[in-house]
Coordinates of C-alpha atoms and ligand atoms in Angstrom, one line a residue:
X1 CA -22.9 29.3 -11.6
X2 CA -20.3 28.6 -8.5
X3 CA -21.9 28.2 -5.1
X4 CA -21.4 31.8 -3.6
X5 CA -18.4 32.1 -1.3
X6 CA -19.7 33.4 1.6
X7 CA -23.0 32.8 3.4
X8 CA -25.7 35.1 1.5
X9 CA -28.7 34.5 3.9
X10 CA -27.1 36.3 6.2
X11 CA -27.5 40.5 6.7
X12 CA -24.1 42.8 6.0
X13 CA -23.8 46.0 7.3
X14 CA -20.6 48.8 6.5
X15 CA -19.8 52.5 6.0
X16 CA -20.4 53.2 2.3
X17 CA -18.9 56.4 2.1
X18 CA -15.2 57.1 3.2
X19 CA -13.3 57.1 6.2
X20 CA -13.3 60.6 8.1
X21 CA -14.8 63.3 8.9
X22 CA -17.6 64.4 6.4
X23 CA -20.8 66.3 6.4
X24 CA -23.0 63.2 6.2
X25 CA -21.7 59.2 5.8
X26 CA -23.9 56.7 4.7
X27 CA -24.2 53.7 6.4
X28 CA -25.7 50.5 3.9
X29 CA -26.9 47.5 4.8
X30 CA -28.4 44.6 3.0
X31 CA -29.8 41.4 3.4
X32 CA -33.3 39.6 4.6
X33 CA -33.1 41.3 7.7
X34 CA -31.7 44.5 6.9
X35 CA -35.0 46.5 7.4
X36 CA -35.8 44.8 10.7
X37 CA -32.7 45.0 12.1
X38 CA -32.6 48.8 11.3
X39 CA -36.5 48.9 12.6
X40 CA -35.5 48.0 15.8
X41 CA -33.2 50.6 16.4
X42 CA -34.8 53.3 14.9
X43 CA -37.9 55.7 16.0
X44 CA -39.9 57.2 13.2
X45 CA -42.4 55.3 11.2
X46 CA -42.2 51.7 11.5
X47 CA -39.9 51.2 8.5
X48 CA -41.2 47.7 7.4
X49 CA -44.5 49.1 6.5
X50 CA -42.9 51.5 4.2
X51 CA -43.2 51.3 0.6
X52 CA -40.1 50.7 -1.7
X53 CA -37.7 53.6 -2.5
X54 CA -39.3 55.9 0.3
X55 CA -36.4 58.0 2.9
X56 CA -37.5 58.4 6.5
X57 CA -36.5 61.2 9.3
X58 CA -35.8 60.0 12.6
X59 CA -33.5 59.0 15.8
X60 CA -31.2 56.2 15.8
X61 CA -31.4 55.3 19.9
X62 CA -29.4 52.8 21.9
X63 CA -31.6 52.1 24.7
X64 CA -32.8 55.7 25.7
X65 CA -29.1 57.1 24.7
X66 CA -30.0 59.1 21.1
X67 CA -26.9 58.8 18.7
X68 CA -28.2 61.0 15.9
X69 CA -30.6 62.0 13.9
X70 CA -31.0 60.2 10.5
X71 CA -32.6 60.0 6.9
X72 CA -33.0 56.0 6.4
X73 CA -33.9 55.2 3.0
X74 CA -35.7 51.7 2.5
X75 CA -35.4 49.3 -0.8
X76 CA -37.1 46.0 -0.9
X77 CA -35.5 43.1 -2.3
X78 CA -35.4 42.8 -5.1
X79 CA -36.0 46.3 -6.4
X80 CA -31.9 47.3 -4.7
X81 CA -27.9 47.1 -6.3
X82 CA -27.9 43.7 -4.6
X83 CA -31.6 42.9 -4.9
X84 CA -31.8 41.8 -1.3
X85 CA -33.4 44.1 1.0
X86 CA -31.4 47.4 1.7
X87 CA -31.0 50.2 4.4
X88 CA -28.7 53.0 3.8
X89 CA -28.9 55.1 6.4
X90 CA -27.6 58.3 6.2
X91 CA -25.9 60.1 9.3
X92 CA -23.5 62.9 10.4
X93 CA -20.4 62.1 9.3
X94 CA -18.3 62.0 12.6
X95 CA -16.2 59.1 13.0
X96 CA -18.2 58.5 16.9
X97 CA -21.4 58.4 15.3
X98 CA -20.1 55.9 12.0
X99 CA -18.9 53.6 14.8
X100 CA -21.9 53.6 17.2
X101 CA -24.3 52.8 14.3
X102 CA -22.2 50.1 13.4
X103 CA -22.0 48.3 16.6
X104 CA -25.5 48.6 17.5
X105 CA -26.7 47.1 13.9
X106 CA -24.0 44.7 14.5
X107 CA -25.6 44.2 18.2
X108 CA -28.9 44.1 16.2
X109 CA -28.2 41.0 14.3
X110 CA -26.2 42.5 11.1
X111 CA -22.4 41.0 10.0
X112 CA -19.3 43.6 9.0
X113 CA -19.1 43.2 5.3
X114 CA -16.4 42.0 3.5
X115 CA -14.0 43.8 1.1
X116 CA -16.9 44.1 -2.0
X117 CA -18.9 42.2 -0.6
X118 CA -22.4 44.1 -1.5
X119 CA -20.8 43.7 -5.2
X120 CA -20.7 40.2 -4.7
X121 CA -23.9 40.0 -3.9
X122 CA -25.4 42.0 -6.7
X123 CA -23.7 39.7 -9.0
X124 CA -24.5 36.1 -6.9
X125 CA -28.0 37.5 -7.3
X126 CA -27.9 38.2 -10.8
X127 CA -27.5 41.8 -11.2
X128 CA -24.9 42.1 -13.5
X129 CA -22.3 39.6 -15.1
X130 CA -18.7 39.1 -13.4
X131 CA -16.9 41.7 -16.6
X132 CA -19.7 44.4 -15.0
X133 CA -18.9 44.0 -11.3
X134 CA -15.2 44.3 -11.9
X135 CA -16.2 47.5 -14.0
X136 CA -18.0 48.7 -10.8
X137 CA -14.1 48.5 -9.4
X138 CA -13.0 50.7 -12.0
X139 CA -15.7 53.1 -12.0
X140 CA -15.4 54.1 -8.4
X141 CA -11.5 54.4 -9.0
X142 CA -11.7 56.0 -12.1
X143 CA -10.3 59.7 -12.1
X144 CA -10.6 61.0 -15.9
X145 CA -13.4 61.4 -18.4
X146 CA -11.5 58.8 -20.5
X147 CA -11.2 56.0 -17.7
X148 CA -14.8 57.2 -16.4
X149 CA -16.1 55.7 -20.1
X150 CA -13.8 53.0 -20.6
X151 CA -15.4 51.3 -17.1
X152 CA -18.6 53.0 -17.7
X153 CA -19.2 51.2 -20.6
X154 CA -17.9 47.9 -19.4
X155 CA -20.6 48.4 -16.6
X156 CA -23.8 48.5 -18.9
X157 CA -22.4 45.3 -20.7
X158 CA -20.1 46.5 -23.2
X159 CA -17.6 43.8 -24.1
X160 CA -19.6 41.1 -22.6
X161 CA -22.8 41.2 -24.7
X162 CA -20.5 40.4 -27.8
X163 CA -18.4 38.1 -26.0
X164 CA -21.7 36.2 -25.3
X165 CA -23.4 36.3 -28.7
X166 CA -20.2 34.6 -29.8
X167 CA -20.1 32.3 -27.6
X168 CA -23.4 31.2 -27.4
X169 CA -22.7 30.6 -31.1
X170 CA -19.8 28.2 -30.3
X171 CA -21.9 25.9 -28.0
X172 CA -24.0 25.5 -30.5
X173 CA -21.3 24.0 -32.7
X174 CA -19.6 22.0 -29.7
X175 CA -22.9 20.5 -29.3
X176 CA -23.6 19.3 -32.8
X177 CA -20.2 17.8 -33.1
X178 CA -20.5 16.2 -29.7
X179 CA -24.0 14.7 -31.1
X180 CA -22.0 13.7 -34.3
X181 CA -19.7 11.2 -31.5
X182 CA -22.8 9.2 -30.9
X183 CA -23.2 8.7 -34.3
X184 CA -19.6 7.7 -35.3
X185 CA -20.6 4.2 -36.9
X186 CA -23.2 6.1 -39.7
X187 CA -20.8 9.2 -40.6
X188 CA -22.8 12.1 -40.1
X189 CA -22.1 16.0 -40.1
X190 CA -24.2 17.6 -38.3
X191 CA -21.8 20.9 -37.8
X192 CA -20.4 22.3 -41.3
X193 CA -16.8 22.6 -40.7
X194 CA -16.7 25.4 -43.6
X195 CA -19.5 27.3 -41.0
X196 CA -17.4 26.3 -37.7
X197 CA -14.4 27.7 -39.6
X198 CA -16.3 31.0 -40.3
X199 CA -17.4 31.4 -36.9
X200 CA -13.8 30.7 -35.4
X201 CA -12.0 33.3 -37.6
X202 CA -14.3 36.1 -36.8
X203 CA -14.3 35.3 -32.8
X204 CA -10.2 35.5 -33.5
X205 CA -10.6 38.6 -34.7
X206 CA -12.8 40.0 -32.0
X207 CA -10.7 38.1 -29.5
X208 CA -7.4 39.6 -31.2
X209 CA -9.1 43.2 -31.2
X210 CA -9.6 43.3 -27.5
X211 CA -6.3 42.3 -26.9
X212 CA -5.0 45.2 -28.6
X213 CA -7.1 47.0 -26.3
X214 CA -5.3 46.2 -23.2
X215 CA -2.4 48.5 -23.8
X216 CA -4.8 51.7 -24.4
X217 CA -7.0 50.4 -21.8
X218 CA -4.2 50.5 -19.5
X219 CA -3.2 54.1 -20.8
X220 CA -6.7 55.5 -20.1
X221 CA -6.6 53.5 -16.4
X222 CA -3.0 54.6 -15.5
X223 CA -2.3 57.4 -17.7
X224 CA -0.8 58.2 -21.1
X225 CA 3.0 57.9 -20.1
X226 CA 4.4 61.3 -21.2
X227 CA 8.3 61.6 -20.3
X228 CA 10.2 64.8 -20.0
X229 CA 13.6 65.1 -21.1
X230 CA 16.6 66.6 -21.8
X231 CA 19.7 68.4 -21.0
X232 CA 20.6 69.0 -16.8
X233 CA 18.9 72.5 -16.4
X234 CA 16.6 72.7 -19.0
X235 CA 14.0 72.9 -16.6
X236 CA 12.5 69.8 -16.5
X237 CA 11.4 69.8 -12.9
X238 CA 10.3 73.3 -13.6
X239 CA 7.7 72.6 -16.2
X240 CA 6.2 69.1 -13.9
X241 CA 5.9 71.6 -11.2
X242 CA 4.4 74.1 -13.1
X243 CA 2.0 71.4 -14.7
X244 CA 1.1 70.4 -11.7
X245 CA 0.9 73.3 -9.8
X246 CA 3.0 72.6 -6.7
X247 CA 6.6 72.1 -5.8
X248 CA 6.8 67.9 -6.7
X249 CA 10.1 67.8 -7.6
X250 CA 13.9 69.7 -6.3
X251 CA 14.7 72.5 -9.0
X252 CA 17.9 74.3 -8.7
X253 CA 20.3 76.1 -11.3
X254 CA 22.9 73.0 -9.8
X255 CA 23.0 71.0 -13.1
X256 CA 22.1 67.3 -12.3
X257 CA 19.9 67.7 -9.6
X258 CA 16.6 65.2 -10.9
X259 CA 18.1 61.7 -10.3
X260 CA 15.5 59.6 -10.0
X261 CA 12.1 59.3 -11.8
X262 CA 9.8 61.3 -10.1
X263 CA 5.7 61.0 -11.6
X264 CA 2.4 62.6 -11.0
X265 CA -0.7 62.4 -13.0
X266 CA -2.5 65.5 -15.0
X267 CA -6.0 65.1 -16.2
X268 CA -5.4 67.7 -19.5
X269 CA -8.7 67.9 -21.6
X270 CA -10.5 64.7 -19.8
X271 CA -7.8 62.5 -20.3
X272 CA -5.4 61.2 -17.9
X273 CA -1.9 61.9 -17.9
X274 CA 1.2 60.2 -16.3
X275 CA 4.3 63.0 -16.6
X276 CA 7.7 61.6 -15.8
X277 CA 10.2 64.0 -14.9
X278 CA 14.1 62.4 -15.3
X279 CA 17.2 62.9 -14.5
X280 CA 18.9 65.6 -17.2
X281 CA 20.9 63.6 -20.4
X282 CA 24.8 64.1 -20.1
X283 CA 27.8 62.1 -20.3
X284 CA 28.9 61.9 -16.4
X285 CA 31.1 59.8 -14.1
X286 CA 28.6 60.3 -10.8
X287 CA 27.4 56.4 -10.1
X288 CA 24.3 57.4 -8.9
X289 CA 23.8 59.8 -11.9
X290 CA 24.6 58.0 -14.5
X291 CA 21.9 55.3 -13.4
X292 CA 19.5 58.0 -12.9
X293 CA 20.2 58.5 -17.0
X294 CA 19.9 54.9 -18.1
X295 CA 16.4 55.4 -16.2
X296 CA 15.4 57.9 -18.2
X297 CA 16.9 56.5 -21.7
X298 CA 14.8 53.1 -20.6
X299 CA 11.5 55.4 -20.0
X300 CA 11.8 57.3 -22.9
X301 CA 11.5 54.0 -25.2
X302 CA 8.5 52.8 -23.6
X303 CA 6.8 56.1 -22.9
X304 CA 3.3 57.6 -25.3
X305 CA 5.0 60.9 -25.8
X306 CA 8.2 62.5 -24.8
X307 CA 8.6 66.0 -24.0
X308 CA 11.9 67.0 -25.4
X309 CA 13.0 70.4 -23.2
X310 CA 16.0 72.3 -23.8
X311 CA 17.2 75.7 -22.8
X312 CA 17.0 78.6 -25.0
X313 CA 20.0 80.2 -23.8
X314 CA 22.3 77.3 -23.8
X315 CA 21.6 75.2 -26.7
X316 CA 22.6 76.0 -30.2
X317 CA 21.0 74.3 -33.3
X318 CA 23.9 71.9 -33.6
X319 CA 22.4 70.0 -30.5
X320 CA 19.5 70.2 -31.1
X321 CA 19.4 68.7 -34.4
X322 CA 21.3 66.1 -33.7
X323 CA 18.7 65.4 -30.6
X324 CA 15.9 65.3 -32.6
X325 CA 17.7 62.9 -34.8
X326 CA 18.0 60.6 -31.7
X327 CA 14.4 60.9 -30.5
X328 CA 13.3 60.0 -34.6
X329 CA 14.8 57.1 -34.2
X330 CA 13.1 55.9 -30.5
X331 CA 10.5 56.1 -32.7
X332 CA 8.2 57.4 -30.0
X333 CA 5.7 61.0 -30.9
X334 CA 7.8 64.2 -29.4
X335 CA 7.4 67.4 -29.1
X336 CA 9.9 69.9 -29.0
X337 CA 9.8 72.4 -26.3
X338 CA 12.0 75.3 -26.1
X339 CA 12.2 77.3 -22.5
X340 CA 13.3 79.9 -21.1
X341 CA 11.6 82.1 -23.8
X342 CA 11.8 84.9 -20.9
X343 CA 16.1 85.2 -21.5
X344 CA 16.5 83.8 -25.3
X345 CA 17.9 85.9 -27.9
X346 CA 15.4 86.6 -30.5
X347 CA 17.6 85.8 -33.6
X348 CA 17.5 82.0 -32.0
X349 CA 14.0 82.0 -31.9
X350 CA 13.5 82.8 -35.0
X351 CA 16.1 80.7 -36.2
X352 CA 14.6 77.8 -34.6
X353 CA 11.2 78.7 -35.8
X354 CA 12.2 78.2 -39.4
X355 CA 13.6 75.5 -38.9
X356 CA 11.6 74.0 -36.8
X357 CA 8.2 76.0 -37.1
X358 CA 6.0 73.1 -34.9
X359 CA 8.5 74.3 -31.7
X360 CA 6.6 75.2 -28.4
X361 CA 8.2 78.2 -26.8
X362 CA 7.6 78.3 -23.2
X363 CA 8.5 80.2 -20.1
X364 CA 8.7 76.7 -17.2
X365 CA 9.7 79.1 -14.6
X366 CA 6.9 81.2 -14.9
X367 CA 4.2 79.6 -15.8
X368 CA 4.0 81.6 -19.6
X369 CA 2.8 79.4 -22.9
X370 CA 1.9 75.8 -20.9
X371 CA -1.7 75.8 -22.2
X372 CA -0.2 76.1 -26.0
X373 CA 1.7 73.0 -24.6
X374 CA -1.2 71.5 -23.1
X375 CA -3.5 71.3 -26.6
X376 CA -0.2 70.2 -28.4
X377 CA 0.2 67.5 -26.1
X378 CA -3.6 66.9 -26.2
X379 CA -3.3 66.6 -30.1
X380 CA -0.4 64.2 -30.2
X381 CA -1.9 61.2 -28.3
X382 CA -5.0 60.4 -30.6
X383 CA -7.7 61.8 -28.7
X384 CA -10.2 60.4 -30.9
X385 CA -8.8 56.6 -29.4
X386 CA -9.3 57.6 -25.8
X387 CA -12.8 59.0 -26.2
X388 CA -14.9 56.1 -28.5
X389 CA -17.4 54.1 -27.0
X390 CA -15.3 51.0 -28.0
X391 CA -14.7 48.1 -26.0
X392 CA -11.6 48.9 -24.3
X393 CA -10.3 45.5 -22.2
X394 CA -8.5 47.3 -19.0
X395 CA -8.2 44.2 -16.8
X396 CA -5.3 41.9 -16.5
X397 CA -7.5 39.0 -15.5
X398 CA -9.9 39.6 -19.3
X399 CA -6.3 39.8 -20.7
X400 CA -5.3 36.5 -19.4
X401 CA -8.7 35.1 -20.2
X402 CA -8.7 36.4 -23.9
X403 CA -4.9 34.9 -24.8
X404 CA -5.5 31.8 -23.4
X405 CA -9.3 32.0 -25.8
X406 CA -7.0 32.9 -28.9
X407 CA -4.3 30.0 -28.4
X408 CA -7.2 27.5 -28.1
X409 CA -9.0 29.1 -30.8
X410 CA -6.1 28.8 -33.1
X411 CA -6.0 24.7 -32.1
X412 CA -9.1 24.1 -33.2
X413 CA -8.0 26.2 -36.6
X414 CA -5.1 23.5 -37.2
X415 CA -7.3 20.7 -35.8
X416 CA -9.6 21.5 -38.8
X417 CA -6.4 22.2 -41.3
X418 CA -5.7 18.9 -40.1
X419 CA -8.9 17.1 -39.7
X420 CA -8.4 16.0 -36.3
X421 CA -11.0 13.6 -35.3
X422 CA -14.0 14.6 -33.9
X423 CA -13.5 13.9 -30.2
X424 CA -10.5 16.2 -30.6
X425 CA -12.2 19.2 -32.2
X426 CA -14.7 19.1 -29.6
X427 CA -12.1 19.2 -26.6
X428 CA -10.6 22.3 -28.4
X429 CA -13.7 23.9 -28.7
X430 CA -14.4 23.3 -25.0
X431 CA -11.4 24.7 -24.0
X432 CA -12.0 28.4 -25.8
X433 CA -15.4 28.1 -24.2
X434 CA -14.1 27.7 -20.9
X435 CA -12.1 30.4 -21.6
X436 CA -14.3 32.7 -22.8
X437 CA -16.5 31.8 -20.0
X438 CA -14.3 32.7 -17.4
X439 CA -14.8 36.6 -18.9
X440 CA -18.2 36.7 -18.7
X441 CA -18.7 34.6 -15.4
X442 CA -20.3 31.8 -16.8
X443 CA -17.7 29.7 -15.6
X444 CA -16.1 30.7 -12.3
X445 CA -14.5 29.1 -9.6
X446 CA -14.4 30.0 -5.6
X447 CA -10.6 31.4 -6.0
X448 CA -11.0 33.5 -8.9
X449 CA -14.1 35.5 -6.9
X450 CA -12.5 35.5 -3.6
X451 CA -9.5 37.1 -5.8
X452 CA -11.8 39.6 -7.6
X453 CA -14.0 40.9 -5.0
X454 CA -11.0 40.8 -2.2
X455 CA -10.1 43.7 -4.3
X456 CA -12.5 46.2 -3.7
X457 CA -13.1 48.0 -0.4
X458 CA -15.2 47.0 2.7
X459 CA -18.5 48.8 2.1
X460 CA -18.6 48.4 -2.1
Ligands
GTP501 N1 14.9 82.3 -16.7 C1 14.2 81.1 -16.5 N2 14.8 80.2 -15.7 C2 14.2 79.0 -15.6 C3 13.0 78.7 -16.3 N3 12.6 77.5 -16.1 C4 13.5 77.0 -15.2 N4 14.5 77.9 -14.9 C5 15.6 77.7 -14.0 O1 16.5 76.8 -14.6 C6 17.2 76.1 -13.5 C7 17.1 74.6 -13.7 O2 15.8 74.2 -13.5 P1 15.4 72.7 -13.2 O3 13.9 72.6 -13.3 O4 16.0 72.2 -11.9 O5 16.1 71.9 -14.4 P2 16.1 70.3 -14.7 O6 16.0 70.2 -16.2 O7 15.2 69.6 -13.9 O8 17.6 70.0 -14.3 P3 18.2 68.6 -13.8 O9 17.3 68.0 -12.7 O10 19.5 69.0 -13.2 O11 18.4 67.7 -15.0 C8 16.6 76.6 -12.2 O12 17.4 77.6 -11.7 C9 15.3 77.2 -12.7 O13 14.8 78.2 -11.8 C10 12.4 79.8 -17.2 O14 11.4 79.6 -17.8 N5 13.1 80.9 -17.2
MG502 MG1 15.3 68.2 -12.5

């Protein structure tokens, strides 16, 4: 393991709640002398003759002044989330009080954390592997039922146990061909290549897998992209208003008005959504316009789902066929949303319904049919993906690690096609372990955890 990067014998003290004005904040500090340092300022019980995971009423005084009345909770190393000793103390949550506490435990002998610092410590100290601290990252940010178990999972160990097993597998085999170096003169084989072979194809696969993962993972951490378009005045900016249920984007019966991309999430049935509203599709010979509609062409190619809108009363089935033709051939799921239901003519509608009989007739402007839309939209994206318990990769920094595993995974696959000599194989076989490694936390260096934990907030 790397030495850690900052000093951990040392006590850290920060606001653990957030910034502002709250009913109570909760002020955590941890460290050998966290429950001294706390002791001194506090009158109550004496709190290091308390028992683990016992919370204690009383005054927090600087000198004679009283700053508040408190609940301290004690938790002795190494029974805590960093398995030092820890303090949260728990005051009113005005922004005077936060800042007194702090200076006098910082008076008292206690250091400002750093950004994720108390994380850092958990996992110097053991508590969970480098994959699981970044999950705790994700976990506090997470805002869906979908991202809430992706991270979740990744917390209690998901992808890293089977990295692991895997890997531990691997050493195993660099080791005996390693051994087989010292033994060059008598031509030994201690490591079956047909079993090394084995073993390399199915981490591939795993490794491969999780890859996959990384664009769903991003999905459920960012949100399924989901792109409304159409026509100027179909009422795009209508319906993302109405969706969200505030006035996000400029609607006006001026056709053109949307110009630029405009985006909000929606959390529909536990799972997160990203909806795009763009500028309306027409032919035009405004600059500014017509970039505003190579925007939206672009988004619509890379986007989960488009919402294709058009306007009941000013769209015949000419158009609209020919549309659809052009969304078939994005190749991306739509849905075909007809507004305006309020003013349409009922011969179109049931013209269209034949036609067309999945259409969703809705009424953007005021707010009529949008939870058919919702479950239609729900249905579209695969629900079943978003809500397994399977290992879902959502960091950039596991990507990175996994596709530099599967390149050195495929050398050692031609160094065996090839029989490279031994010394060879082994370096190959090093190299996916480093990789791999670097996942997990096995191997880490002082850059990459200053990088990962500089991430998180002060107090995490
Ligand atoms: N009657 C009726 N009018 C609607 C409905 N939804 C939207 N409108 C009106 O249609 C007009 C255009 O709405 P927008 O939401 O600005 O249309 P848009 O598709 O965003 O248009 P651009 O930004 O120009 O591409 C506005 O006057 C809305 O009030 C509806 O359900 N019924
Ligand atoms: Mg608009």
């Amino acid at each position: 393991m790397a030495a850690p990067i900052s000093r951990i014998d040392d006590t850290i003290v920060a606001l653990a709640t957030p910034q502002g004005v709250g009913a109570i904040a909760v002020i955590r500090l941890s460290g050998t002398e966290a429950i001294r340092i706390c002791n001194r300022v506090f009158f109550g019980k004496n709190l290091e003759e308390q028992a683990s995971h016992t919370i204690h009423f009383g005054t927090l005084r600087d000198g004679d002044k009283v700053i508040d009345e408190v609940l301290v909770s004690v938790f002795i190393s190494p029974r805590s989330f960093t398995k030092e000793n820890v303090v949260e103390i728990s005051t009113h949550g005005s922004s005077y009080i936060i800042n007194q506490v702090l200076r006098l435990l910082i008076r008292q002998g206690a250091r400002p954390a750093e950004p994720g610092e108390f994380t850092q410590r958990a996992f110097l100290n053991g508590q969970f592997d480098l994959a699981q601290a970044e999950a705790v990252a994700d976990l506090i940010h997470s805002d869906s039922e979908a991202s809430h178990q992706a991270a979740l999972h990744q917390m209690r160990g998901g992808f890293s146990q089977e990295i692991r097993e895997l890997r531990e597998k691997l050493i195993h085999f660099a080791s005996m061909i390693e051994l087989e170096l010292d033994f060059t003169e008598e031509d030994v084989e201690f490591a079956s290549r047909d079993d090394l072979r084995v073993l390399v194809e199915k981490l591939l696969r795993v490794v491969e897998n999780l890859i996959s993962s990384f664009d769903l993972g991003n999905v459920i951490k960012n949100g399924v992209p989901t792109v409304i378009a159409g026509k100027p005045n179909a009422g795009k900016s209508t319906l993302l208003n109405a969706l969200l249920n505030e006035e996000r984007a400029i609607v006006s019966d001026i056709a053109g008005t949307t110009r630029d991309l405009i985006e909000d999430e929606i959390n529909i049935g536990g799972v997160m959504f990203r909806f795009i509203d763009t500028a309306g599709l027409r032919e035009t010979t405004d600059t500014i316009e017509a970039m505003g509609v190579n925007r939206t062409r672009e988004k619509m190619k890379s986007a989960s789902l488009i919402l294709y809108l058009f306007d009941l009363g000013d769209t015949d089935m000419v158009e609209i066929n020919r549309d659809v033709n052009q969304l078939e051939n994005i190749g991306v799921p739509f849905i075909k949303v007809a507004n305006k239901m309020d003013k349409a003519n009922s011969q179109f509608i049931s013209a269209l319904k034949e036609k067309y009989p999945d259409t969703v007739f809705i009424a953007a402007g005021k707010k009529e049919n949008l939870d058919e839309l919702k479950e239609k939209v729900l249905e579209l994206v695969n629900l079943d993906k978003f809500r397994t318990g399977n290992t879902v990769v959502t960091n950039i920094r596991h990507f990175d690690s996994l596709t530099r595993t599967r390149e050195s995974l495929l050398d050692v696959l031609g160094g065996l096609d090839q029989e490279v000599t031994n010394d060879f194989l082994a370096m190959d076989i090093r190299r996916s372990l480093h990789y791999l490694g670097e996942i997990t936390g096995e191997i880490t260096t002082d850059d990459l955890l200053a990088n990962i934990f500089s991430k998180f907030c002060i107090g995490k």
